[in-house]
Structures are given as C-alpha cells and as structure tokens.
Amino acid sequence: MSTSEITTFWQELYQEAQEIFKKEPVLEDILNKQILSCSGLDLCLARIISAKLATREVDRQQLFQVCMQAYSDDCDLLACAVADVMAVANRDPASKSKVRILLFLKGPHVLESWRISHWLWQKGRCDLASYIQSRISDVFSVDIHPAAKIGRGLMLDHATNIVIGETAVISDTVSMLHDVTLGGTGKEQGDRHPKVGKGVMIGAGAKVLGNIKIGEGAIVGAGSVVLRDVPPHTTVVGVPARVVGKPDIDMPSLDMDQMLAGCDAQKAQDECPAINIKRV
C-alpha cells in the first residue's frame, strides 16, 4: 500500500469525523482528541491505543511515545491498520463507517495494539511487548503472543475470547470470529502453533491446535476442533474436524457465509449438529 493510499484513507476518515461532529455534539471530545486534532493516521492510532491500554503505572503519554516510535520506524504498520479497517468495512454488513470501526470496534483496537507489541518484540524489547500483551488481554479479552506473525487485512469479528499462540502464523485477508483458539497441544517447545493460509474463514468457537496448516481459502466451521492439516479450498467441520465439501468462492473470508453452501449437507450435519446448512 502506497503512502498516497494511506493519505487518502486518512482524509476520508477525517472528513467523515467532521460530518459526525456536526450531527452528534455529544461526541465532540472523543472526535477532537482522537481524530480532528490529529495531523495524520499515526497520531490518531497512537492516541487511540494509548488511551485504551494506559494504567496508573504506565501512563498514556508513555504508551503514546512508544506507538509514535513504532510508526516512525515502520510505516508498514499504518498500511496494515488501513487494511484491517477496510477488511471490516468490506466484510461486516453492520460496520460501514470508518470512524465507527476505528473508534468503537474491538477488532481493530486489538490488532493495532498487537502490532505495536509485535514491533517491540522484534526490536528485542520483549518485556514491554509482554506488558502490552497483558493489557490487551485485560482490556479486550483477547490474548495474542507478541511473537506471532499476522498479515494485513485481518478481521476479528466481535474480537472476544480469541487466543493466538507464540508460533502461530496468519496470512493476509483472514476472517476469524469470536472464541477462536490457535493453540498448542501440550508443553512442547519450538514451532507448535497453527499456520493459517490466505483467505481462510474460521467460525466462532473453533479450536485449531498444533503445528498444522489450514490451507488457503479453507473454511473451518463454528465449534470445530481441528487437529490435522486442512487442504486448500476445503470446508471442515466437527469434533474432530473432517472435510465435508468445498467453499463456493476462492476467498471465503471475504464472503463470510457461514451457511456452508456447497458441502455435503447431511455429512456436515452429522459431524456438527449445531451448524446451519444451506441445502442447494
């Protein structure tokens, strides 16, 4: 993503905030502090993150400075933030306003806070990274290890009770609902967490455990427990998860269709009776 695209996003966000300001004077303070008095997206994000995660011991100004250091050092963090916000705007029918997504939804707050912790981890500042991980867990009920690797354009829908382990890898353009775990299977050391391919959709309550691969364009049905590799462009459901069909499109994360169209309806229902099946 180019600098001009980030600038365009910021200009659109700023204009939308001005329009909301005229209609909702009650929101004057938050709009001013977190958008309208900011000179750019970096300042806006730093204010949002520091306001959410600050404590008496590590105050807002200290966290703000850490965020600004990160954005100054790595401009890709801003590109990732834009992609994350647009992922929600494009995939969530309830969330079209960029301002509402950025200011009021937990998913982007979690991701952009985690991206700061990941930057710190890469810089060898592991203690502060772990502190931010702890604050994200306390504030948002989401636990993502700072060493995990996450691409851009991730959508954490509802963003509650999500756990992502230290050696997990998530590619670009993934959608993940609440109560998902990308975890290990014991106390083994080393590479022990899932690798999730591009365009994957993981349904609510799914548990993906161990150093396994979820292939590009796959769907993991809600409530499934995945213990083995999932081939690309397949649909798995059940406990343990089994292949029951194929998604209708190459990138099911974009469609967010959880009716599991195109799969063997009876087989999927047998594997996981709670899921909804669209019979076609």
One Martini backbone bead per residue (centre of mass of N, CA, C, O) as a GRO file, in nm:
protein
  280
    1MET     BB    1   0.095   0.037   0.023
    2SER     BB    2   0.072   0.358  -0.025
    3THR     BB    3   0.100   0.674   0.089
    4SER     BB    4  -0.148   0.785  -0.068
    5GLU     BB    5  -0.352   0.579   0.047
    6ILE     BB    6  -0.323   0.663   0.340
    7THR     BB    7  -0.401   0.958   0.295
    8THR     BB    8  -0.683   0.906   0.183
    9PHE     BB    9  -0.795   0.764   0.428
   10TRP     BB   10  -0.754   0.999   0.625
   11GLN     BB   11  -0.933   1.205   0.477
   12GLU     BB   12  -1.194   1.040   0.497
   13LEU     BB   13  -1.200   1.015   0.803
   14TYR     BB   14  -1.199   1.319   0.869
   15GLN     BB   15  -1.458   1.394   0.718
   16GLU     BB   16  -1.646   1.206   0.873
   17ALA     BB   17  -1.591   1.331   1.154
   18GLN     BB   18  -1.708   1.609   1.083
   19GLU     BB   19  -1.998   1.508   1.030
   20ILE     BB   20  -2.047   1.389   1.312
   21PHE     BB   21  -1.996   1.644   1.475
   22LYS     BB   22  -2.256   1.794   1.369
   23LYS     BB   23  -2.465   1.563   1.476
   24GLU     BB   24  -2.268   1.483   1.752
   25PRO     BB   25  -2.180   1.668   2.022
   26VAL     BB   26  -2.119   1.445   2.236
   27LEU     BB   27  -1.849   1.358   2.049
   28GLU     BB   28  -1.642   1.590   2.055
   29ASP     BB   29  -1.403   1.493   2.232
   30ILE     BB   30  -1.323   1.227   2.083
   31LEU     BB   31  -1.290   1.349   1.800
   32ASN     BB   32  -1.073   1.554   1.872
   33LYS     BB   33  -0.857   1.371   2.013
   34GLN     BB   34  -0.856   1.117   1.779
   35ILE     BB   35  -0.877   1.316   1.502
   36LEU     BB   36  -0.916   1.643   1.456
   37SER     BB   37  -0.618   1.700   1.610
   38CYS     BB   38  -0.485   1.541   1.386
   39SER     BB   39  -0.226   1.504   1.128
   40GLY     BB   40  -0.256   1.179   1.139
   41LEU     BB   41  -0.272   0.838   1.167
   42ASP     BB   42  -0.050   0.798   1.379
   43LEU     BB   43  -0.171   0.984   1.598
   44CYS     BB   44  -0.445   0.849   1.618
   45LEU     BB   45  -0.352   0.562   1.701
   46ALA     BB   46  -0.184   0.641   1.949
   47ARG     BB   47  -0.427   0.756   2.109
   48ILE     BB   48  -0.606   0.508   2.116
   49ILE     BB   49  -0.411   0.303   2.243
   50SER     BB   50  -0.325   0.464   2.498
   51ALA     BB   51  -0.614   0.496   2.612
   52LYS     BB   52  -0.675   0.186   2.643
   53LEU     BB   53  -0.381   0.086   2.799
   54ALA     BB   54  -0.362   0.261   3.029
   55THR     BB   55  -0.203   0.330   3.342
   56ARG     BB   56  -0.070   0.435   3.630
   57GLU     BB   57   0.215   0.304   3.567
   58VAL     BB   58   0.140   0.326   3.246
   59ASP     BB   59   0.098   0.586   3.072
   60ARG     BB   60  -0.019   0.749   2.799
   61GLN     BB   61   0.242   0.897   2.712
   62GLN     BB   62   0.427   0.650   2.700
   63LEU     BB   63   0.261   0.491   2.488
   64PHE     BB   64   0.257   0.706   2.273
   65GLN     BB   65   0.566   0.708   2.220
   66VAL     BB   66   0.587   0.415   2.131
   67CYS     BB   67   0.401   0.434   1.887
   68MET     BB   68   0.558   0.658   1.736
   69GLN     BB   69   0.815   0.496   1.704
   70ALA     BB   70   0.692   0.271   1.532
   71TYR     BB   71   0.582   0.450   1.294
   72SER     BB   72   0.860   0.573   1.224
   73ASP     BB   73   1.007   0.292   1.167
   74ASP     BB   74   0.713   0.156   1.048
   75CYS     BB   75   0.495   0.219   0.788
   76ASP     BB   76   0.341  -0.060   0.766
   77LEU     BB   77   0.152  -0.023   1.008
   78LEU     BB   78  -0.046   0.167   0.857
   79ALA     BB   79  -0.124  -0.023   0.628
   80CYS     BB   80  -0.245  -0.239   0.813
   81ALA     BB   81  -0.464  -0.063   0.941
   82VAL     BB   82  -0.618  -0.003   0.684
   83ALA     BB   83  -0.675  -0.300   0.609
   84ASP     BB   84  -0.833  -0.369   0.869
   85VAL     BB   85  -1.062  -0.164   0.835
   86MET     BB   86  -1.150  -0.253   0.544
   87ALA     BB   87  -1.228  -0.539   0.618
   88VAL     BB   88  -1.476  -0.455   0.779
   89ALA     BB   89  -1.619  -0.275   0.568
   90ASN     BB   90  -1.638  -0.525   0.350
   91ARG     BB   91  -1.761  -0.772   0.561
   92ASP     BB   92  -1.946  -0.589   0.752
   93PRO     BB   93  -2.281  -0.496   0.747
   94ALA     BB   94  -2.261  -0.322   1.036
   95SER     BB   95  -1.972  -0.185   0.912
   96LYS     BB   96  -1.904   0.126   0.729
   97SER     BB   97  -1.775   0.315   0.925
   98LYS     BB   98  -1.461   0.422   0.985
   99VAL     BB   99  -1.497   0.559   1.258
  100ARG     BB  100  -1.644   0.331   1.408
  101ILE     BB  101  -1.430   0.119   1.367
  102LEU     BB  102  -1.184   0.274   1.500
  103LEU     BB  103  -1.331   0.369   1.780
  104PHE     BB  104  -1.553   0.104   1.858
  105LEU     BB  105  -1.386  -0.150   1.773
  106LYS     BB  106  -1.202  -0.418   1.885
  107GLY     BB  107  -1.046  -0.540   1.654
  108PRO     BB  108  -0.859  -0.296   1.578
  109HIS     BB  109  -0.749  -0.253   1.861
  110VAL     BB  110  -0.609  -0.521   1.887
  111LEU     BB  111  -0.428  -0.518   1.632
  112GLU     BB  112  -0.278  -0.242   1.676
  113SER     BB  113  -0.165  -0.322   1.950
  114TRP     BB  114  -0.018  -0.578   1.862
  115ARG     BB  115   0.173  -0.443   1.654
  116ILE     BB  116   0.336  -0.303   1.874
  117SER     BB  117   0.431  -0.557   2.026
  118HIS     BB  118   0.574  -0.682   1.780
  119TRP     BB  119   0.778  -0.458   1.737
  120LEU     BB  120   0.911  -0.487   2.013
  121TRP     BB  121   0.998  -0.782   1.983
  122GLN     BB  122   1.184  -0.732   1.732
  123LYS     BB  123   1.361  -0.518   1.917
  124GLY     BB  124   1.394  -0.673   2.212
  125ARG     BB  125   1.125  -0.563   2.383
  126CYS     BB  126   0.976  -0.803   2.560
  127ASP     BB  127   0.856  -0.677   2.819
  128LEU     BB  128   0.674  -0.462   2.689
  129ALA     BB  129   0.527  -0.654   2.503
  130SER     BB  130   0.403  -0.824   2.737
  131TYR     BB  131   0.249  -0.596   2.866
  132ILE     BB  132   0.062  -0.541   2.624
  133GLN     BB  133  -0.056  -0.820   2.614
  134SER     BB  134  -0.187  -0.800   2.894
  135ARG     BB  135  -0.367  -0.553   2.832
  136ILE     BB  136  -0.527  -0.679   2.604
  137SER     BB  137  -0.647  -0.901   2.780
  138ASP     BB  138  -0.785  -0.720   2.993
  139VAL     BB  139  -0.954  -0.528   2.793
  140PHE     BB  140  -1.045  -0.756   2.542
  141SER     BB  141  -1.017  -1.071   2.565
  142VAL     BB  142  -0.723  -1.099   2.418
  143ASP     BB  143  -0.459  -1.346   2.320
  144ILE     BB  144  -0.148  -1.229   2.179
  145HIS     BB  145   0.144  -1.304   2.083
  146PRO     BB  146   0.413  -1.106   1.987
  147ALA     BB  147   0.548  -1.343   1.793
  148ALA     BB  148   0.346  -1.352   1.612
  149LYS     BB  149   0.211  -1.386   1.269
  150ILE     BB  150   0.050  -1.110   1.091
  151GLY     BB  151  -0.129  -0.998   0.858
  152ARG     BB  152  -0.327  -0.828   0.646
  153GLY     BB  153  -0.668  -0.796   0.663
  154LEU     BB  154  -0.787  -0.855   0.942
  155MET     BB  155  -1.080  -1.017   1.093
  156LEU     BB  156  -1.227  -0.952   1.418
  157ASP     BB  157  -1.520  -1.077   1.508
  158HIS     BB  158  -1.587  -0.927   1.821
  159ALA     BB  159  -1.324  -0.984   1.979
  160THR     BB  160  -1.355  -1.256   2.177
  161ASN     BB  161  -1.176  -1.509   2.306
  162ILE     BB  162  -0.891  -1.489   2.172
  163VAL     BB  163  -0.622  -1.725   2.075
  164ILE     BB  164  -0.263  -1.666   2.005
  165GLY     BB  165   0.024  -1.809   1.950
  166GLU     BB  166   0.364  -1.772   1.918
  167THR     BB  167   0.387  -1.965   1.627
  168ALA     BB  168   0.183  -1.828   1.476
  169VAL     BB  169   0.031  -1.803   1.138
  170ILE     BB  170  -0.113  -1.524   0.950
  171SER     BB  171  -0.246  -1.437   0.678
  172ASP     BB  172  -0.394  -1.272   0.455
  173THR     BB  173  -0.734  -1.227   0.458
  174VAL     BB  174  -0.857  -1.300   0.740
  175SER     BB  175  -1.131  -1.462   0.917
  176MET     BB  176  -1.243  -1.415   1.268
  177LEU     BB  177  -1.409  -1.524   1.529
  178HIS     BB  178  -1.517  -1.580   1.819
  179ASP     BB  179  -1.357  -1.811   2.023
  180VAL     BB  180  -1.069  -1.851   1.908
  181THR     BB  181  -0.807  -2.108   1.868
  182LEU     BB  182  -0.440  -2.087   1.836
  183GLY     BB  183  -0.286  -2.375   1.946
  184GLY     BB  184  -0.163  -2.606   2.141
  185THR     BB  185  -0.101  -2.959   2.286
  186GLY     BB  186   0.123  -2.859   2.504
  187LYS     BB  187   0.479  -2.844   2.628
  188GLU     BB  188   0.612  -2.794   2.383
  189GLN     BB  189   0.860  -2.682   2.185
  190GLY     BB  190   0.858  -2.454   1.949
  191ASP     BB  191   0.689  -2.532   1.667
  192ARG     BB  192   0.319  -2.532   1.776
  193HIS     BB  193   0.144  -2.369   1.567
  194PRO     BB  194  -0.061  -2.246   1.351
  195LYS     BB  195  -0.117  -2.222   0.985
  196VAL     BB  196  -0.273  -1.957   0.802
  197GLY     BB  197  -0.418  -1.897   0.519
  198LYS     BB  198  -0.536  -1.734   0.268
  199GLY     BB  199  -0.881  -1.663   0.302
  200VAL     BB  200  -0.967  -1.760   0.571
  201MET     BB  201  -1.237  -1.910   0.767
  202ILE     BB  202  -1.321  -1.880   1.121
  203GLY     BB  203  -1.532  -1.993   1.334
  204ALA     BB  204  -1.700  -1.994   1.606
  205GLY     BB  205  -1.519  -2.181   1.852
  206ALA     BB  206  -1.270  -2.263   1.722
  207LYS     BB  207  -1.008  -2.528   1.731
  208VAL     BB  208  -0.658  -2.486   1.662
  209LEU     BB  209  -0.414  -2.756   1.693
  210GLY     BB  210  -0.101  -2.708   1.632
  211ASN     BB  211   0.139  -2.782   1.371
  212ILE     BB  212  -0.071  -2.669   1.137
  213LYS     BB  213  -0.255  -2.650   0.824
  214ILE     BB  214  -0.445  -2.390   0.669
  215GLY     BB  215  -0.555  -2.362   0.379
  216GLU     BB  216  -0.621  -2.186   0.127
  217GLY     BB  217  -0.961  -2.108   0.130
  218ALA     BB  218  -1.074  -2.205   0.394
  219ILE     BB  219  -1.313  -2.373   0.618
  220VAL     BB  220  -1.404  -2.331   0.964
  221GLY     BB  221  -1.629  -2.440   1.155
  222ALA     BB  222  -1.822  -2.399   1.403
  223GLY     BB  223  -1.688  -2.574   1.683
  224SER     BB  224  -1.431  -2.683   1.587
  225VAL     BB  225  -1.168  -2.946   1.586
  226VAL     BB  226  -0.832  -2.901   1.484
  227LEU     BB  227  -0.559  -3.164   1.418
  228ARG     BB  228  -0.527  -3.123   1.105
  229ASP     BB  229  -0.472  -3.073   0.805
  230VAL     BB  230  -0.600  -2.833   0.564
  231PRO     BB  231  -0.695  -2.811   0.269
  232PRO     BB  232  -0.733  -2.631   0.015
  233HIS     BB  233  -1.050  -2.545  -0.049
  234THR     BB  234  -1.199  -2.635   0.224
  235THR     BB  235  -1.443  -2.798   0.439
  236VAL     BB  236  -1.463  -2.798   0.800
  237VAL     BB  237  -1.607  -3.019   1.052
  238GLY     BB  238  -1.601  -3.087   1.388
  239VAL     BB  239  -1.531  -3.365   1.643
  240PRO     BB  240  -1.328  -3.393   1.465
  241ALA     BB  241  -1.232  -3.256   1.187
  242ARG     BB  242  -1.392  -3.270   0.858
  243VAL     BB  243  -1.439  -3.318   0.537
  244VAL     BB  244  -1.745  -3.175   0.346
  245GLY     BB  245  -1.610  -2.969   0.129
  246LYS     BB  246  -1.655  -2.661  -0.058
  247PRO     BB  247  -1.621  -2.359  -0.135
  248ASP     BB  248  -1.764  -2.119  -0.350
  249ILE     BB  249  -1.497  -1.960  -0.295
  250ASP     BB  250  -1.160  -1.870  -0.276
  251MET     BB  251  -1.248  -1.630  -0.046
  252PRO     BB  252  -1.432  -1.673   0.234
  253SER     BB  253  -1.352  -1.420   0.405
  254LEU     BB  254  -1.524  -1.218   0.219
  255ASP     BB  255  -1.819  -1.351   0.256
  256MET     BB  256  -1.910  -1.484   0.542
  257ASP     BB  257  -2.035  -1.771   0.487
  258GLN     BB  258  -2.200  -1.997   0.738
  259MET     BB  259  -2.382  -2.218   0.563
  260LEU     BB  260  -2.218  -2.421   0.385
  261ALA     BB  261  -2.215  -2.411   0.092
  262GLY     BB  262  -2.150  -2.708  -0.111
  263CYS     BB  263  -2.191  -2.923   0.090
  264ASP     BB  264  -2.247  -3.202   0.275
  265ALA     BB  265  -2.513  -3.176   0.463
  266GLN     BB  266  -2.534  -3.447   0.620
  267LYS     BB  267  -2.237  -3.469   0.705
  268ALA     BB  268  -2.221  -3.200   0.856
  269GLN     BB  269  -2.454  -3.256   1.056
  270ASP     BB  270  -2.321  -3.507   1.185
  271GLU     BB  271  -2.059  -3.361   1.287
  272CYS     BB  272  -2.242  -3.073   1.342
  273PRO     BB  273  -2.555  -3.004   1.453
  274ALA     BB  274  -2.535  -2.675   1.503
  275ILE     BB  275  -2.520  -2.616   1.219
  276ASN     BB  276  -2.569  -2.447   0.918
  277ILE     BB  277  -2.750  -2.551   0.623
  278LYS     BB  278  -2.733  -2.507   0.274
  279ARG     BB  279  -2.961  -2.620   0.050
  280VAL     BB  280  -2.884  -2.682  -0.320
   0.00000   0.00000   0.00000
